[in-house]
């Protein structure tokens, strides 16, 4: 008798738990509108999400595609998205031949590096120096380090916290443009700066 | 003669043990190096490290195995050393379960446990250099990431 009375309630309860969503996954567009892909892997099934706003959910341990629009994303994920840090930036500054003096164009671009750092509440700056393949390896190692240190010193002089800057020199190991040995190449005489 | 031999053998053993200790020490250091930095905090957000709980503060470092927890009004944003960006919404629990990154070749691996709440992620160098090396685990699924921006909600 009691069973009869609570059976519908039990069925409702089980139905509700069967059909309730355990997790939701949504691919978002990159700044340029493109997107990469993610795969939801469960014991039962895998679901590939490979375009902006492609979404999948897991119910009862099983993954399946689902329709989600921009408004729903904002409703569910608005707080998480609002907490997103300023995205990391990447800069390349170029140098005169066999020297730690910036080219005129890169001297101007230094200002945008500095501005980018200043707009962040906290920051970490990585400066990595490089050379072309002209000259000996020890010389280029030294030169790549001098280039990185020159940028660091300039940033510190302009008020950036030295503790938040790391420097390294890679000699001619990581060429931006592959060349033979003993070749002068303006695009390889550079520092790569990451600000995050 | 025999005595001197034994002396040198003992000395060699000592040198070997010292060298091993140095190696063990350096790898322990590598495991304890910073993997991310806290960039934004709002409301209640805490970091649990080795069982100890502390309020999350902007600028603080994060390490492998740290757990991030937010309250009903909390949110937090962090950036990893491979430039992966992650932010969590209210009532969330996120564990930095595994994080390895080599800044010379940009290769590494990353496993984040998303236990509850909401999270937004933009993948960085790890997912770019090795598609699939970045993974997020929820209680019911594993997400393998190929260079993209995505969000996850996990119901409690």
Short mmCIF file of C-alpha atoms in Angstrom, two decimals:
data_model
loop_
_atom_site.label_atom_id
_atom_site.label_comp_id
_atom_site.label_asym_id
_atom_site.label_seq_id
_atom_site.Cartn_x
_atom_site.Cartn_y
_atom_site.Cartn_z
CA UNK A 1 0.00 0.00 0.00
CA UNK A 2 2.73 2.41 1.03
CA UNK A 3 4.85 1.24 -1.86
CA UNK A 4 1.96 2.06 -4.18
CA UNK A 5 1.70 5.53 -2.78
CA UNK A 6 5.38 6.42 -2.94
CA UNK A 7 6.13 4.57 -6.18
CA UNK A 8 5.22 7.53 -8.42
CA UNK A 9 7.38 9.79 -6.27
CA UNK A 10 10.26 7.32 -6.47
CA UNK A 11 9.91 7.10 -10.24
CA UNK A 12 9.90 10.88 -10.52
CA UNK A 13 12.97 11.08 -8.31
CA UNK A 14 14.87 8.47 -10.32
CA UNK A 15 13.83 10.12 -13.59
CA UNK A 16 15.02 13.47 -12.32
CA UNK A 17 18.40 12.09 -11.27
CA UNK A 18 18.73 10.22 -14.59
CA UNK A 19 18.02 13.25 -16.63
CA UNK A 20 19.89 15.85 -14.56
CA UNK A 21 23.03 17.22 -16.14
CA UNK A 22 26.26 16.32 -14.35
CA UNK A 23 28.57 18.55 -16.35
CA UNK A 24 28.54 20.91 -19.31
CA UNK A 25 31.40 21.75 -21.74
CA UNK A 26 31.38 24.62 -24.24
CA UNK A 27 34.08 25.69 -26.74
CA UNK A 28 34.37 29.47 -26.98
CA UNK A 29 35.67 31.51 -29.93
CA UNK A 30 39.22 32.90 -29.81
CA UNK A 31 39.74 36.65 -30.16
CA UNK A 32 39.93 36.22 -33.98
CA UNK A 33 36.68 34.17 -34.08
CA UNK A 34 38.47 30.86 -34.72
CA UNK A 35 38.57 27.98 -32.26
CA UNK A 36 40.49 24.80 -31.53
CA UNK A 37 38.84 21.65 -30.26
CA UNK A 38 38.20 19.58 -27.15
CA UNK A 39 37.16 15.96 -26.77
CA UNK A 40 34.89 14.83 -23.92
CA UNK A 41 35.96 11.31 -23.03
CA UNK A 42 33.73 9.06 -20.90
CA UNK A 43 33.69 5.29 -20.43
CA UNK A 44 30.70 5.09 -22.74
CA UNK A 45 31.44 7.54 -25.50
CA UNK A 46 33.63 10.41 -26.74
CA UNK A 47 32.27 13.66 -28.10
CA UNK A 48 34.35 16.06 -30.22
CA UNK A 49 33.60 19.78 -29.93
CA UNK A 50 35.44 21.63 -32.71
CA UNK A 51 33.75 24.96 -33.44
CA UNK A 52 32.77 28.08 -31.44
CA UNK A 53 29.80 27.38 -29.10
CA UNK A 54 29.95 23.64 -29.79
CA UNK A 55 28.76 22.12 -26.50
CA UNK A 56 28.46 18.74 -24.84
CA UNK A 57 27.04 17.49 -21.59
CA UNK A 58 27.31 14.40 -19.42
CA UNK A 59 24.15 12.80 -18.03
CA UNK A 60 24.33 9.53 -16.12
CA UNK A 61 27.97 9.21 -17.13
CA UNK A 62 27.23 9.46 -20.87
CA UNK A 63 28.46 12.34 -23.03
CA UNK A 64 26.28 13.81 -25.78
CA UNK A 65 26.24 16.99 -27.88
CA UNK A 66 23.87 19.72 -26.73
CA UNK A 67 22.72 23.14 -28.01
CA UNK A 68 23.92 26.14 -26.02
CA UNK A 69 23.73 29.79 -27.03
CA UNK A 70 25.71 32.88 -26.04
CA UNK A 71 23.06 34.02 -23.52
CA UNK A 72 23.14 30.69 -21.67
CA UNK A 73 26.96 30.80 -21.60
CA UNK A 74 26.80 34.26 -20.04
CA UNK A 75 24.19 33.11 -17.49
CA UNK A 76 26.13 30.04 -16.36
CA UNK A 77 29.73 31.23 -16.80
CA UNK A 78 29.45 35.03 -16.45
CA UNK A 79 31.23 35.15 -13.08
CA UNK A 80 34.06 32.84 -14.16
CA UNK A 81 34.55 34.79 -17.41
CA UNK A 82 34.54 38.13 -15.56
CA UNK A 83 37.41 36.83 -13.34
CA UNK A 84 39.61 36.12 -16.37
CA UNK A 85 43.07 37.77 -16.09
CA UNK A 86 44.45 40.12 -18.77
CA UNK A 87 45.69 37.71 -21.47
CA UNK A 88 49.46 37.20 -21.88
CA UNK A 89 51.16 39.34 -24.56
CA UNK A 90 54.13 38.55 -26.77
CA UNK A 91 56.56 41.05 -28.28
CA UNK A 92 59.65 40.80 -30.49
CA UNK A 93 62.20 43.65 -30.51
CA UNK A 94 65.03 43.72 -33.09
CA UNK A 95 68.67 44.82 -32.79
CA UNK A 96 71.41 46.35 -34.91
CA UNK A 97 74.10 43.99 -36.23
CA UNK A 98 76.37 42.51 -33.51
CA UNK A 99 75.08 44.99 -30.96
CA UNK A 100 72.67 45.47 -28.06
CA UNK A 101 71.25 48.65 -29.62
CA UNK A 102 67.59 48.42 -30.74
CA UNK A 103 66.64 49.21 -34.36
CA UNK A 104 64.75 52.54 -34.69
CA UNK A 105 61.40 50.75 -35.24
CA UNK A 106 61.92 48.57 -32.16
CA UNK A 107 62.91 51.59 -30.07
CA UNK A 108 59.40 52.90 -30.73
CA UNK A 109 57.84 49.49 -30.08
CA UNK A 110 59.52 49.32 -26.66
CA UNK A 111 56.91 51.84 -25.49
CA UNK A 112 54.06 49.41 -26.19
CA UNK A 113 55.86 46.69 -24.18
CA UNK A 114 56.15 49.10 -21.27
CA UNK A 115 52.48 50.18 -21.57
CA UNK A 116 51.36 46.55 -21.68
CA UNK A 117 53.17 45.76 -18.43
CA UNK A 118 51.84 48.87 -16.68
CA UNK A 119 48.17 48.04 -17.39
CA UNK A 120 48.42 44.83 -15.31
CA UNK A 121 47.73 44.81 -11.53
CA UNK A 122 50.46 42.14 -11.16
CA UNK A 123 52.84 41.01 -13.87
CA UNK A 124 55.59 38.59 -14.82
CA UNK A 125 57.97 39.48 -17.68
CA UNK A 126 60.20 36.99 -19.51
CA UNK A 127 62.96 38.40 -21.72
CA UNK A 128 64.86 35.95 -23.95
CA UNK A 129 67.74 37.19 -26.12
CA UNK A 130 68.72 35.70 -29.51
CA UNK A 131 71.35 36.28 -32.23
CA UNK A 132 71.87 35.36 -35.88
CA UNK A 133 74.45 32.70 -36.76
CA UNK A 134 77.29 35.15 -37.57
CA UNK A 135 80.18 34.79 -35.09
CA UNK A 136 81.29 32.14 -32.62
CA UNK A 137 78.90 30.35 -30.29
CA UNK A 138 80.39 31.79 -27.07
CA UNK A 139 80.24 35.28 -28.54
CA UNK A 140 76.60 34.84 -29.57
CA UNK A 141 75.66 33.39 -26.19
CA UNK A 142 77.16 36.48 -24.56
CA UNK A 143 75.52 38.84 -27.06
CA UNK A 144 72.06 37.27 -26.65
CA UNK A 145 72.35 37.68 -22.87
CA UNK A 146 73.50 41.33 -23.21
CA UNK A 147 70.45 42.06 -25.39
CA UNK A 148 68.09 40.55 -22.79
CA UNK A 149 69.86 42.38 -19.95
CA UNK A 150 69.72 45.68 -21.84
CA UNK A 151 65.92 45.37 -22.06
CA UNK A 152 65.67 44.39 -18.40
CA UNK A 153 67.80 47.34 -17.30
CA UNK A 154 65.69 49.71 -19.37
CA UNK A 155 62.44 48.32 -17.88
CA UNK A 156 63.82 48.57 -14.34
CA UNK A 157 65.01 52.12 -15.07
CA UNK A 158 61.44 52.93 -16.20
CA UNK A 159 60.01 51.60 -12.92
CA UNK A 160 59.21 47.92 -13.53
CA UNK A 161 59.89 45.65 -10.53
CA UNK A 162 63.18 43.74 -11.17
CA UNK A 163 61.89 40.76 -9.16
CA UNK A 164 59.15 40.25 -11.75
CA UNK A 165 61.56 40.10 -14.73
CA UNK A 166 63.46 36.98 -15.78
CA UNK A 167 66.18 37.07 -18.46
CA UNK A 168 67.88 34.37 -20.54
CA UNK A 169 70.17 34.22 -23.57
CA UNK A 170 69.79 31.45 -26.16
CA UNK A 171 72.63 32.46 -28.55
CA UNK A 172 71.71 31.41 -32.11
CA UNK A 173 69.97 28.18 -30.95
CA UNK A 174 66.37 29.30 -31.62
CA UNK A 175 66.44 31.06 -34.97
CA UNK A 176 63.23 32.80 -36.02
CA UNK A 177 64.40 32.25 -39.61
CA UNK A 178 66.54 29.18 -40.33
CA UNK A 179 69.84 30.09 -42.00
CA UNK A 180 73.18 28.44 -42.68
CA UNK A 181 76.04 29.06 -40.23
CA UNK A 182 77.78 32.48 -40.39
CA UNK A 183 74.82 34.34 -41.91
CA UNK A 184 73.70 37.80 -40.79
CA UNK A 185 69.89 37.85 -40.55
CA UNK A 186 68.09 40.89 -39.09
CA UNK A 187 65.02 38.82 -38.11
CA UNK A 188 67.16 36.59 -35.86
CA UNK A 189 68.79 39.50 -33.96
CA UNK A 190 66.04 39.89 -31.39
CA UNK A 191 64.62 39.57 -27.90
CA UNK A 192 61.31 37.79 -27.37
CA UNK A 193 59.31 39.25 -24.51
CA UNK A 194 56.35 37.56 -22.83
CA UNK A 195 54.24 39.63 -20.45
CA UNK A 196 51.63 37.91 -18.32
CA UNK B 1 97.41 -0.86 2.29
CA UNK B 2 94.17 -2.63 3.01
CA UNK B 3 93.20 0.19 5.36
CA UNK B 4 93.86 2.93 2.78
CA UNK B 5 91.81 1.01 0.22
CA UNK B 6 88.92 0.78 2.60
CA UNK B 7 89.26 4.47 3.44
CA UNK B 8 89.00 5.43 -0.23
CA UNK B 9 86.10 3.08 -0.76
CA UNK B 10 84.23 4.71 2.12
CA UNK B 11 85.09 8.18 0.77
CA UNK B 12 83.78 7.19 -2.67
CA UNK B 13 80.58 5.91 -1.10
CA UNK B 14 80.16 9.20 0.73
CA UNK B 15 80.78 11.21 -2.41
CA UNK B 16 78.24 9.06 -4.27
CA UNK B 17 75.61 9.50 -1.54
CA UNK B 18 76.24 13.27 -1.47
CA UNK B 19 75.86 13.45 -5.25
CA UNK B 20 72.59 11.47 -5.09
CA UNK B 21 71.30 13.71 -2.31
CA UNK B 22 72.13 16.76 -4.43
CA UNK B 23 70.21 15.29 -7.39
CA UNK B 24 67.26 14.31 -5.17
CA UNK B 25 67.30 17.81 -3.68
CA UNK B 26 67.31 19.52 -7.05
CA UNK B 27 64.43 17.43 -8.42
CA UNK B 28 62.45 18.10 -5.24
CA UNK B 29 63.06 21.77 -5.93
CA UNK B 30 61.80 21.43 -9.48
CA UNK B 31 58.58 19.91 -8.16
CA UNK B 32 58.16 22.83 -5.77
CA UNK B 33 58.64 25.57 -8.35
CA UNK B 34 55.89 28.04 -9.07
CA UNK B 35 53.47 26.94 -11.82
CA UNK B 36 51.05 29.88 -11.84
CA UNK B 37 50.34 33.30 -10.34
CA UNK B 38 47.06 34.64 -8.94
CA UNK B 39 45.97 37.60 -11.08
CA UNK B 40 42.42 38.40 -9.95
CA UNK B 41 40.44 37.69 -6.76
CA UNK B 42 36.93 38.72 -5.78
CA UNK B 43 34.83 37.65 -2.78
CA UNK B 44 35.80 34.51 -0.89
CA UNK B 45 38.62 32.55 -2.58
CA UNK B 46 41.03 30.23 -0.79
CA UNK B 47 44.08 28.12 -1.60
CA UNK B 48 44.51 24.76 0.17
CA UNK B 49 48.17 23.64 0.21
CA UNK B 50 49.36 20.55 2.15
CA UNK B 51 46.16 20.69 4.19
CA UNK B 52 46.60 24.35 5.18
CA UNK B 53 43.98 26.88 4.04
CA UNK B 54 44.76 30.53 3.24
CA UNK B 55 42.92 33.42 1.57
CA UNK B 56 43.95 33.85 -2.09
CA UNK B 57 45.80 37.12 -2.74
CA UNK B 58 46.63 38.81 -6.04
CA UNK B 59 50.29 38.18 -6.90
CA UNK B 60 50.62 34.97 -4.84
CA UNK B 61 52.33 31.97 -6.47
CA UNK B 62 50.57 28.65 -7.00
CA UNK B 63 52.21 25.21 -7.01
CA UNK B 64 51.42 21.74 -8.34
CA UNK B 65 48.80 19.98 -6.11
CA UNK B 66 47.32 23.26 -4.84
CA UNK B 67 43.51 23.30 -4.49
CA UNK B 68 41.54 26.44 -5.34
CA UNK B 69 38.16 26.92 -3.60
CA UNK B 70 35.67 29.75 -3.99
CA UNK B 71 32.64 30.62 -1.88
CA UNK B 72 29.13 31.66 -2.97
CA UNK B 73 30.36 35.19 -3.82
CA UNK B 74 33.89 34.22 -4.91
CA UNK B 75 35.87 34.11 -8.13
CA UNK B 76 39.57 33.90 -9.03
CA UNK B 77 41.79 34.25 -12.11
CA UNK B 78 45.27 32.75 -12.56
CA UNK B 79 47.88 32.54 -15.33
CA UNK B 80 50.25 29.56 -15.68
CA UNK B 81 53.93 29.77 -16.70
CA UNK B 82 53.05 28.30 -20.13
CA UNK B 83 50.53 31.18 -20.57
CA UNK B 84 47.48 29.03 -19.98
CA UNK B 85 44.81 31.28 -18.45
CA UNK B 86 42.20 29.91 -16.01
CA UNK B 87 39.40 31.51 -14.01
CA UNK B 88 36.89 29.99 -11.61
CA UNK B 89 33.41 31.20 -10.69
CA UNK B 90 31.49 30.83 -7.38
CA UNK B 91 31.22 27.58 -5.36
CA UNK B 92 34.06 25.98 -7.29
CA UNK B 93 36.79 23.51 -6.39
CA UNK B 94 39.73 23.14 -8.78
CA UNK B 95 42.89 21.06 -8.13
CA UNK B 96 46.19 21.66 -10.00
CA UNK B 97 46.79 17.90 -10.02
CA UNK B 98 49.72 17.70 -12.47
CA UNK B 99 51.75 20.43 -14.11
CA UNK B 100 55.07 19.99 -15.97
CA UNK B 101 56.49 22.59 -18.36
CA UNK B 102 59.86 23.02 -20.05
CA UNK B 103 60.31 26.65 -21.11
CA UNK B 104 63.07 25.74 -23.63
CA UNK B 105 60.97 23.50 -25.90
CA UNK B 106 57.51 24.60 -24.61
CA UNK B 107 56.56 20.98 -23.98
CA UNK B 108 54.80 19.73 -20.88
CA UNK B 109 51.70 18.14 -19.42
CA UNK B 110 48.84 19.49 -17.41
CA UNK B 111 45.99 17.78 -15.56
CA UNK B 112 43.42 19.88 -13.72
CA UNK B 113 40.73 18.29 -11.54
CA UNK B 114 37.49 20.25 -11.94
CA UNK B 115 35.47 18.92 -9.01
CA UNK B 116 32.59 21.40 -8.84
CA UNK B 117 31.48 24.84 -10.00
CA UNK B 118 32.41 26.74 -13.15
CA UNK B 119 35.76 27.32 -14.86
CA UNK B 120 36.93 29.13 -17.98
CA UNK B 121 40.26 28.22 -19.62
CA UNK B 122 42.35 29.48 -22.53
CA UNK B 123 45.06 27.00 -23.40
CA UNK B 124 48.73 28.04 -23.66
CA UNK B 125 52.06 26.61 -24.82
CA UNK B 126 51.52 23.08 -23.41
CA UNK B 127 48.39 22.41 -25.53
CA UNK B 128 49.94 24.22 -28.53
CA UNK B 129 53.22 22.24 -28.59
CA UNK B 130 51.60 18.85 -27.79
CA UNK B 131 47.90 18.54 -28.68
CA UNK B 132 46.19 16.47 -25.97
CA UNK B 133 48.88 17.14 -23.31
CA UNK B 134 46.41 19.43 -21.54
CA UNK B 135 43.60 17.57 -19.79
CA UNK B 136 40.79 18.48 -17.41
CA UNK B 137 39.18 15.78 -15.29
CA UNK B 138 35.63 16.08 -13.97
CA UNK B 139 33.94 13.43 -11.77
CA UNK B 140 32.29 11.92 -14.88
CA UNK B 141 34.57 12.72 -17.84
CA UNK B 142 38.03 13.70 -19.04
CA UNK B 143 38.45 16.63 -21.42
CA UNK B 144 41.38 16.52 -23.85
CA UNK B 145 42.27 19.96 -25.17
CA UNK B 146 43.63 20.92 -28.58
CA UNK B 147 44.50 24.61 -28.34
CA UNK B 148 41.35 26.55 -27.59
CA UNK B 149 39.21 28.54 -25.20
CA UNK B 150 36.46 26.67 -23.34
CA UNK B 151 34.26 26.61 -20.23
CA UNK B 152 33.14 23.77 -17.96
CA UNK B 153 30.35 23.52 -15.41
CA UNK B 154 30.31 20.66 -12.90
CA UNK B 155 27.18 20.22 -10.78
CA UNK B 156 27.84 19.36 -7.11
#
